[in-house]
mmCIF file of C-alpha atoms and ligand atoms in Angstrom:
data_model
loop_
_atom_site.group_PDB
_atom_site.id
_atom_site.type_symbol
_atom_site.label_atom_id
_atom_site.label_comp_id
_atom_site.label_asym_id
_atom_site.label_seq_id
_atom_site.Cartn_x
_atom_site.Cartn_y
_atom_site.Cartn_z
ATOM 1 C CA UNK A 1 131.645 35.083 -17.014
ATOM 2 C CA UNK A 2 134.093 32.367 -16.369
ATOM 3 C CA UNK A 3 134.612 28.807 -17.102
ATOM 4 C CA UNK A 4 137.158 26.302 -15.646
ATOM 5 C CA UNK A 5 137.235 23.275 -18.376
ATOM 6 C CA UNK A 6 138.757 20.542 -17.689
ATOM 7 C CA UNK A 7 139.268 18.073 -20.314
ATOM 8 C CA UNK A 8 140.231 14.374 -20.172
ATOM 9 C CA UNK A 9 142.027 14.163 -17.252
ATOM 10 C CA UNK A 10 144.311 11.984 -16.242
ATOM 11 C CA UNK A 11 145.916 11.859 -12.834
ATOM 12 C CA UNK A 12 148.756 9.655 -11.753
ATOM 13 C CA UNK A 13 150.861 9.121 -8.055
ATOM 14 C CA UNK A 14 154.029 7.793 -7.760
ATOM 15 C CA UNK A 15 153.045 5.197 -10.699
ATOM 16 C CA UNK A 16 149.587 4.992 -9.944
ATOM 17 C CA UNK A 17 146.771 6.283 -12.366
ATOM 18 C CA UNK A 18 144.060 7.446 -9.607
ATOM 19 C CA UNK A 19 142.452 10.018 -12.386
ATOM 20 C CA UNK A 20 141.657 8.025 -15.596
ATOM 21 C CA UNK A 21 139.831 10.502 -17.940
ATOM 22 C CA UNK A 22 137.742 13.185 -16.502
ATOM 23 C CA UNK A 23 136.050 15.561 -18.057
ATOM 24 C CA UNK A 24 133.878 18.604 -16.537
ATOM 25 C CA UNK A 25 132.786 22.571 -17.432
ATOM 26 C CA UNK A 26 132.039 24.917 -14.623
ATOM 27 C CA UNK A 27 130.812 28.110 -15.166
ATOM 28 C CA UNK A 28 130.909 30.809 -12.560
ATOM 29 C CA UNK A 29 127.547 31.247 -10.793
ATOM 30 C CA UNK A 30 127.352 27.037 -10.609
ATOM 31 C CA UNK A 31 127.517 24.608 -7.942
ATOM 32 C CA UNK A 32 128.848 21.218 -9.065
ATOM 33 C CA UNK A 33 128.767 18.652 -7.026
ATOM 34 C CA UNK A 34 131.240 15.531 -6.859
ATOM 35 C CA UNK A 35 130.467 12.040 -4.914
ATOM 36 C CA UNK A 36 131.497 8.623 -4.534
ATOM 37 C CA UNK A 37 132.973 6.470 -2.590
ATOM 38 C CA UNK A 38 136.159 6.383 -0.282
ATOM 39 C CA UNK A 39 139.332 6.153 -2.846
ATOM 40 C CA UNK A 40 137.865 7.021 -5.961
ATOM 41 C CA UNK A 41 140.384 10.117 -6.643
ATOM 42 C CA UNK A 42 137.899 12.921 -6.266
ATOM 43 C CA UNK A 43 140.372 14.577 -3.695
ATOM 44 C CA UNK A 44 143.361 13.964 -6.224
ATOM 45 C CA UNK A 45 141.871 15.614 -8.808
ATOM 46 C CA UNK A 46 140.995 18.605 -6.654
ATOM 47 C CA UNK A 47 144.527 18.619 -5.876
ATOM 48 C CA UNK A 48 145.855 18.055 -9.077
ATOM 49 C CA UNK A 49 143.871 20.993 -10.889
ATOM 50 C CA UNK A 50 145.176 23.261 -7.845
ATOM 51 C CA UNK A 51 148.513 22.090 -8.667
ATOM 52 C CA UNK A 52 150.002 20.125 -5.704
ATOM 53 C CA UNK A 53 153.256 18.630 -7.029
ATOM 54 C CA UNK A 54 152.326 14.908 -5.873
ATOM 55 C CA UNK A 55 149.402 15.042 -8.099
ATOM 56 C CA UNK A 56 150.974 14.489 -11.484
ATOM 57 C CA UNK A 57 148.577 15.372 -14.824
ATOM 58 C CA UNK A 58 149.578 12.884 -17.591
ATOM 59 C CA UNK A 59 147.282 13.512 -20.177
ATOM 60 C CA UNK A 60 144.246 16.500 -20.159
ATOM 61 C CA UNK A 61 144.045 19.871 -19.637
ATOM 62 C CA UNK A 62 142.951 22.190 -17.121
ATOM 63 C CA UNK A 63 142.079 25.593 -19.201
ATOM 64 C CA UNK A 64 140.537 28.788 -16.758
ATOM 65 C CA UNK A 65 138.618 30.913 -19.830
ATOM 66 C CA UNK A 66 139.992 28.721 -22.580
ATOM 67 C CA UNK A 67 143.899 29.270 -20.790
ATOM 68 C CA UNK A 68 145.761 26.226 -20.211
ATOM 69 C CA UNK A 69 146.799 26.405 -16.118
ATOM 70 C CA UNK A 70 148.775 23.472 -16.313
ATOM 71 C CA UNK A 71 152.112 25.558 -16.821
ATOM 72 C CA UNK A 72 151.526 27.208 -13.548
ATOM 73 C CA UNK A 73 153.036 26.691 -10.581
ATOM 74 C CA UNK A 74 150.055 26.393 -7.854
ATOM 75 C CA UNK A 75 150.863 29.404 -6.622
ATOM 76 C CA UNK A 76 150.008 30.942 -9.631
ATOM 77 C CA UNK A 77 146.833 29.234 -10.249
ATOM 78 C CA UNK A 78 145.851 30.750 -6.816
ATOM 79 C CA UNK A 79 146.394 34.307 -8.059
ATOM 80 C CA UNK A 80 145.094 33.563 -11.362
ATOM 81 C CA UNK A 81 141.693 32.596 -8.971
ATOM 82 C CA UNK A 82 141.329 28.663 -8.536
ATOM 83 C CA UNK A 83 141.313 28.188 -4.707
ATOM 84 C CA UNK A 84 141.212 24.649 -2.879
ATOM 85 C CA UNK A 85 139.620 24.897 0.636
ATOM 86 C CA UNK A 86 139.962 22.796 3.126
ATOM 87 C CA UNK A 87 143.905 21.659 2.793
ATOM 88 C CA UNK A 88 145.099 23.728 5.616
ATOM 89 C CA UNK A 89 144.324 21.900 9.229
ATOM 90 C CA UNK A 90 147.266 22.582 10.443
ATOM 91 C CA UNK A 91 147.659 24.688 13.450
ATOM 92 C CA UNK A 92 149.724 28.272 13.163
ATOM 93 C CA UNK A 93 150.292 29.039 16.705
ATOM 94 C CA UNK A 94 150.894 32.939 17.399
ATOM 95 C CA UNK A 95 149.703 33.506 14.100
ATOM 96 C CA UNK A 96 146.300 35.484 14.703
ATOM 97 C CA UNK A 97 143.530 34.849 11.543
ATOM 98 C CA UNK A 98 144.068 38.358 10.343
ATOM 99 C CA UNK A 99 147.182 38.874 9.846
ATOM 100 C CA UNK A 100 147.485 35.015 8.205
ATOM 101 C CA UNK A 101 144.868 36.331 6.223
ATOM 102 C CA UNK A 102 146.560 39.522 5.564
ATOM 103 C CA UNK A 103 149.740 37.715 4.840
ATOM 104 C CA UNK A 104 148.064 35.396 2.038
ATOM 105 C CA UNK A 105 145.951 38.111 0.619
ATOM 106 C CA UNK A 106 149.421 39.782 0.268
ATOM 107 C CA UNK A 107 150.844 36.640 -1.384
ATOM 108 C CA UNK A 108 148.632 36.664 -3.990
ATOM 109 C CA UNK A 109 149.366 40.464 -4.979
ATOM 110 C CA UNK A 110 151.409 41.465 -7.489
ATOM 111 C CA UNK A 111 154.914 42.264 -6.565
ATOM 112 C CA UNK A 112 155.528 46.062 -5.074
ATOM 113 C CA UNK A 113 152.176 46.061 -4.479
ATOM 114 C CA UNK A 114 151.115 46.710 -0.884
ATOM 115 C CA UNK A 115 147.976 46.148 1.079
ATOM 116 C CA UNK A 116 146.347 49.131 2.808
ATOM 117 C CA UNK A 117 145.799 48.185 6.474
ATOM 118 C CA UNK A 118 142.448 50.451 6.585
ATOM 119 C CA UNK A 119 141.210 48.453 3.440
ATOM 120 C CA UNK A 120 142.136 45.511 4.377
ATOM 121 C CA UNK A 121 140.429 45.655 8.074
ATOM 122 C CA UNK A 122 137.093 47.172 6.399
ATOM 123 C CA UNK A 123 136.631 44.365 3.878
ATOM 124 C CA UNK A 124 137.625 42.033 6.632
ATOM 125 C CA UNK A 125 134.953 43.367 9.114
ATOM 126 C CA UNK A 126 132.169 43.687 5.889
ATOM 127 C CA UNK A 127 133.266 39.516 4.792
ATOM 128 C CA UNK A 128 132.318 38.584 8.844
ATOM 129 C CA UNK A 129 129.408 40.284 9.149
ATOM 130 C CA UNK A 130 128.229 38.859 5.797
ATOM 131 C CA UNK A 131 129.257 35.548 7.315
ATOM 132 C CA UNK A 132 128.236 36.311 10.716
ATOM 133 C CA UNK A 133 131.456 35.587 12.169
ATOM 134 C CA UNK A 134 131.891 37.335 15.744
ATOM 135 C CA UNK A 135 134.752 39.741 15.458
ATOM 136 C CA UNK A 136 136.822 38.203 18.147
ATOM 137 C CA UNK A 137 137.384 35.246 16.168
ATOM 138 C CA UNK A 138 140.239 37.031 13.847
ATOM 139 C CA UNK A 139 142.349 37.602 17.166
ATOM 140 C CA UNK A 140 142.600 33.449 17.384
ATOM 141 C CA UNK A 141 145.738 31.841 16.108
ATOM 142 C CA UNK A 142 144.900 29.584 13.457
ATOM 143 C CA UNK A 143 143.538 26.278 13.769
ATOM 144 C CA UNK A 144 144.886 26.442 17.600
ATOM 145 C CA UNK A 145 142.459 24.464 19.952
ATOM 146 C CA UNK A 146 139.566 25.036 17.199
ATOM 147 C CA UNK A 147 136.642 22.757 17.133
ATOM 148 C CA UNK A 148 135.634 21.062 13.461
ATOM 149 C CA UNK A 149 133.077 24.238 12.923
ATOM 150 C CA UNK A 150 135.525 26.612 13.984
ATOM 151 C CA UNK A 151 138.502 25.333 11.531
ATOM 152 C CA UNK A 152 135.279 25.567 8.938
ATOM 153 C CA UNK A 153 134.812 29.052 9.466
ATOM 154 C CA UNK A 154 138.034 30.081 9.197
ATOM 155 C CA UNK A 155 138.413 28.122 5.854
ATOM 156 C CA UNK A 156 135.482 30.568 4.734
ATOM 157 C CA UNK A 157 136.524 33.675 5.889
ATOM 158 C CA UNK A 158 139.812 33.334 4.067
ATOM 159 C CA UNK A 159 137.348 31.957 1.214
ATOM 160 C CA UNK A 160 135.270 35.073 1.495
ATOM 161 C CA UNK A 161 138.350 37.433 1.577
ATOM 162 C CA UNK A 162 140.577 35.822 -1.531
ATOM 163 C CA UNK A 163 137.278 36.168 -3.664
ATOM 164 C CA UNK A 164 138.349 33.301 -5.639
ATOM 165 C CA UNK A 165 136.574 32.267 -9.262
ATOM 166 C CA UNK A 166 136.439 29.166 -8.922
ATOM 167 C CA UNK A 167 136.571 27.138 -5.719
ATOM 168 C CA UNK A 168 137.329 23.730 -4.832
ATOM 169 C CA UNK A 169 136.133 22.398 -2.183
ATOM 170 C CA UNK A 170 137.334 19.192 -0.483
ATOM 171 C CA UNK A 171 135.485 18.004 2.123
ATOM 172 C CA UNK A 172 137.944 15.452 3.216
ATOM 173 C CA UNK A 173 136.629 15.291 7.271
ATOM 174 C CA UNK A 174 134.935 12.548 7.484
ATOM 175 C CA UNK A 175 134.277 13.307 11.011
ATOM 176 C CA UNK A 176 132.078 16.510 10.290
ATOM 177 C CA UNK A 177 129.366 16.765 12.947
ATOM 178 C CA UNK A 178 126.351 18.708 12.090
ATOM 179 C CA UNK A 179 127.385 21.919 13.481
ATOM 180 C CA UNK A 180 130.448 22.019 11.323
ATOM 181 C CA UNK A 181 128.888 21.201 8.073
ATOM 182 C CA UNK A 182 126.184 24.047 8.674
ATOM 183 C CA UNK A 183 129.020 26.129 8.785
ATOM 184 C CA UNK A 184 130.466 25.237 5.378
ATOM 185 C CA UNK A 185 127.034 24.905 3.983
ATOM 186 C CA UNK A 186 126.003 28.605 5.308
ATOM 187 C CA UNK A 187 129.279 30.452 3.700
ATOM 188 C CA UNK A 188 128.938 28.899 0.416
ATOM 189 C CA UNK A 189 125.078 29.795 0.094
ATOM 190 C CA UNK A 190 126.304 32.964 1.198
ATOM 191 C CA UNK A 191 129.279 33.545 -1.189
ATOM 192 C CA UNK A 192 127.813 31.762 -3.942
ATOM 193 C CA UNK A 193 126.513 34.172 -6.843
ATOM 194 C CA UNK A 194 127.397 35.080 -10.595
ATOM 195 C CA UNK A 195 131.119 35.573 -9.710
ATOM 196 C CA UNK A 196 131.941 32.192 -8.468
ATOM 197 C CA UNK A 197 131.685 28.792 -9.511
ATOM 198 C CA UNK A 198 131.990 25.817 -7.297
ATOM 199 C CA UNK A 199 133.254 22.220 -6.812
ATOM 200 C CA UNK A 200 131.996 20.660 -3.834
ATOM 201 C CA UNK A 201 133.522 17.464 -3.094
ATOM 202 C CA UNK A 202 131.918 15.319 -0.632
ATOM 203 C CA UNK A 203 130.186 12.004 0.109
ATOM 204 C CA UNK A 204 127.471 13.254 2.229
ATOM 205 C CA UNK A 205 123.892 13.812 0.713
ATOM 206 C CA UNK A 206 123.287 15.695 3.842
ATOM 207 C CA UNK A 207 125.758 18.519 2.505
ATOM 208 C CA UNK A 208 124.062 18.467 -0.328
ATOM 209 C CA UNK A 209 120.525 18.566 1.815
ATOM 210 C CA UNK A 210 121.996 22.316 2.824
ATOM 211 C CA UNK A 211 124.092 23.349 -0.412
ATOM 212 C CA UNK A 212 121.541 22.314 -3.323
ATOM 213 C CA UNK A 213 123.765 21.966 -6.330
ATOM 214 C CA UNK A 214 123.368 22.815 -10.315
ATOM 215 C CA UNK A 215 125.155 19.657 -11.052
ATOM 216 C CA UNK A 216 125.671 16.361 -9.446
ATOM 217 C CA UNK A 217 128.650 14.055 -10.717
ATOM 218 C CA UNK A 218 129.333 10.411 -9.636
ATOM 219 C CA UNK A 219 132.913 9.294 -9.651
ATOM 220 C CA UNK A 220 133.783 6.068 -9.736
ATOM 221 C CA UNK A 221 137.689 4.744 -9.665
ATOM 222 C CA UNK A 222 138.681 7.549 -11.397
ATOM 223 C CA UNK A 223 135.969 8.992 -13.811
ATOM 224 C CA UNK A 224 132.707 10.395 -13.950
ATOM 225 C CA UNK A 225 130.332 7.795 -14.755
ATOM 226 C CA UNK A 226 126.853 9.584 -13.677
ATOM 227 C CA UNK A 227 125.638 13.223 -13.777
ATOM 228 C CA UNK A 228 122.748 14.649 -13.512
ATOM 229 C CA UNK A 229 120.776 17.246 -10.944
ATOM 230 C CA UNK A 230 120.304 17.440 -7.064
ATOM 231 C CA UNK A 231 118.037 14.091 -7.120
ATOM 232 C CA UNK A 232 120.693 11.847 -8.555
ATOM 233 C CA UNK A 233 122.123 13.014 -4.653
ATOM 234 C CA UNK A 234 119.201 11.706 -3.242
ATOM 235 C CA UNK A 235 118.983 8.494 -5.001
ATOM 236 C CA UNK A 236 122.369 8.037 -3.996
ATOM 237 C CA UNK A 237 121.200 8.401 -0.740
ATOM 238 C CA UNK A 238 118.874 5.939 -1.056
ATOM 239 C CA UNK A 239 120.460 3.572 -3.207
ATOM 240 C CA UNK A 240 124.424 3.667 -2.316
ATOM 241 C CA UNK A 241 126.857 3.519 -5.043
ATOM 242 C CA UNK A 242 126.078 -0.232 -6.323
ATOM 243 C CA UNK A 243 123.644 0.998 -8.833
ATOM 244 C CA UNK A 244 125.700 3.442 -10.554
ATOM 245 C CA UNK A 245 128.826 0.952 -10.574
ATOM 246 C CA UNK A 246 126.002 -2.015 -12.711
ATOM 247 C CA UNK A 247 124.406 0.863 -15.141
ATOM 248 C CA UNK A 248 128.151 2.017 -15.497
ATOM 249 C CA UNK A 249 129.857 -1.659 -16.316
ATOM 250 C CA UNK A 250 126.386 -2.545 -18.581
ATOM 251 C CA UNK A 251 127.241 0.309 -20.194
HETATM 252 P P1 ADP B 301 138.880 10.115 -2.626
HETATM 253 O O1 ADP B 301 139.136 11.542 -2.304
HETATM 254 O O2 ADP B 301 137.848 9.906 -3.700
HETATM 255 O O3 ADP B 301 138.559 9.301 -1.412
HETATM 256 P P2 ADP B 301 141.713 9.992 -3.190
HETATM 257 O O4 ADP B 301 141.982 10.895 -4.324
HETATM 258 O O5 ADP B 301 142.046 10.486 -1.839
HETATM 259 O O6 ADP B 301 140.198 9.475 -3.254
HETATM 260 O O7 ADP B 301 142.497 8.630 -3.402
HETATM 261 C C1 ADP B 301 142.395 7.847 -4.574
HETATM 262 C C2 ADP B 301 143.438 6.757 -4.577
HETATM 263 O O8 ADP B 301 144.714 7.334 -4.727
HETATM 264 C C3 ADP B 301 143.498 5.945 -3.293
HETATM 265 O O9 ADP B 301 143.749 4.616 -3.638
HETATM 266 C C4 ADP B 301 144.646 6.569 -2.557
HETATM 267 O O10 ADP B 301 145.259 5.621 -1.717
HETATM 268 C C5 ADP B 301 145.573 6.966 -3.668
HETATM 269 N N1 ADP B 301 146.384 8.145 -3.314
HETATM 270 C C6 ADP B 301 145.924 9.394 -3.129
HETATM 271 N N2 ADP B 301 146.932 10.238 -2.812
HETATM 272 C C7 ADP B 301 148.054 9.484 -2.811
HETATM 273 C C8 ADP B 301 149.433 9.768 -2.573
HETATM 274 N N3 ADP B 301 149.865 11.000 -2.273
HETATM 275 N N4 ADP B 301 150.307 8.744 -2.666
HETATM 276 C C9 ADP B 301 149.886 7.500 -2.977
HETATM 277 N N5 ADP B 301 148.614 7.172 -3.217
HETATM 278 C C10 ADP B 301 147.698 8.143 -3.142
HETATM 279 MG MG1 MG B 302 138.992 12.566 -0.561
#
């Protein structure tokens, strides 16, 4: 079992606090759920607990099984298992998904060590039929001429194949048709289990409709001011944010 704690976070840009104080535990095997509305920072703290050098932490910690991460480079962090999907949309042309694939699985090994082709290939085949990905989709170069669902898939194939612990996912697309977030919502429900945990950004309910979470946090400029379980989601739905913002401010 793992746990990825982080503790009273506090995020700045440039001289901006976006993060003011968040705190959160996830445990592998859960599904955590973040919404709220457009500017909030739930996409800079993804960012900043993957370790993107914009994302500055002033105050907190980040600890993966009680470790402080915040040392690492983000690089690091990868290998040590936090993964951020959905930061990659840009195209790799003549790149084909397997050997990007191939080439960031390597990445992530420890130097000298070398990825067997005949491995690699099987576990890439078993991930895609898991995931029901057609096999001619690993000859595509990335991201080239790929719908919204197609991008989606590839984000969870390389998901599927880095075996991450904990996962953060950003879903920053605000253009997501239905098709797409299917897609997103299928390969987590497929890779979720005891061995991963999960931090689903998003403000769509209807994710949520597809990808029922253990957890559902509200943040508000910069901290978690609600929590509770799937139906705090749908009364979100329901309600908007308005609500949460009063109860919060009364509080
Ligand atoms: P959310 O994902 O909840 O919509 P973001 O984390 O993207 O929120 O943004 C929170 C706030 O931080 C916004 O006001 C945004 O303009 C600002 N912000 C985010 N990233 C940067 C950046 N790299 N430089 C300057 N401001 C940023
Ligand atoms: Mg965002």
């Amino acid at each position: 079992m793992s746990s990825l704690e982080i503790r009273n976070l506090h995020v700045s840009t440039g001289d901006k606090e976006i993060v003011k104080g968040v705190s959160l535990t996830i445990n592998s095997g859960e599904v955590h759920a973040i919404m709220g509305p457009n500017g909030a920072g739930k996409s800079s703290m993804a960012k900043a607990i993957a370790g993107h050098p914009d994302y500055l932490i002033t105050e907190g910690e980040v600890l993966l099984d009680a470790k402080s991460v915040l040392e690492m480079e983000s690089d690091e962090r990868a290998r040590a298992g936090i993964f951020l999907a959905f930061q990659y949309p840009s195209e790799v042309p003549g790149v084909s998904i397997a050997n990007f694939l191939r080439a960031a699985i390597q990445a992530r090994m420890a130097e000298g060590e070398e990825i067997d082709a005949a491995a690699y290939y099987k576990r890439l085949y078993e991930k895609m039929d898991l995931l029901k990905i057609d096999r001619k989709f690993t000859s595509r170069s990335v991201n080239e001429g790929f719908s919204g669902g197609e991008k989606k898939r590839s984000e969870i194939l390389q998901m599927a194949m880095l075996e991450p612990r904990f996962a953060l996912m950003d879903e920053t697309d605000s253009g997501l048709d239905i098709d797409a977030l299917k897609i997103v919502a299928e390969g987590v429900n497929h890779l979720r289990g005891p061995n991963l945990g999960v931090l689903l950004i998003t403000h769509y309910q209807r994710l949520l409709n597809y990808i029922v979470p253990d957890h559902v946090h509200v943040m508000i400029d910069g901290r978690l001011v609600k929590s509770g379980d799937r139906t705090l989601a749908l009364e979100l739905e329901s309600k908007g944010y308005g609500w949460v913002k009063k109860e919060f401010a009364n509080a």
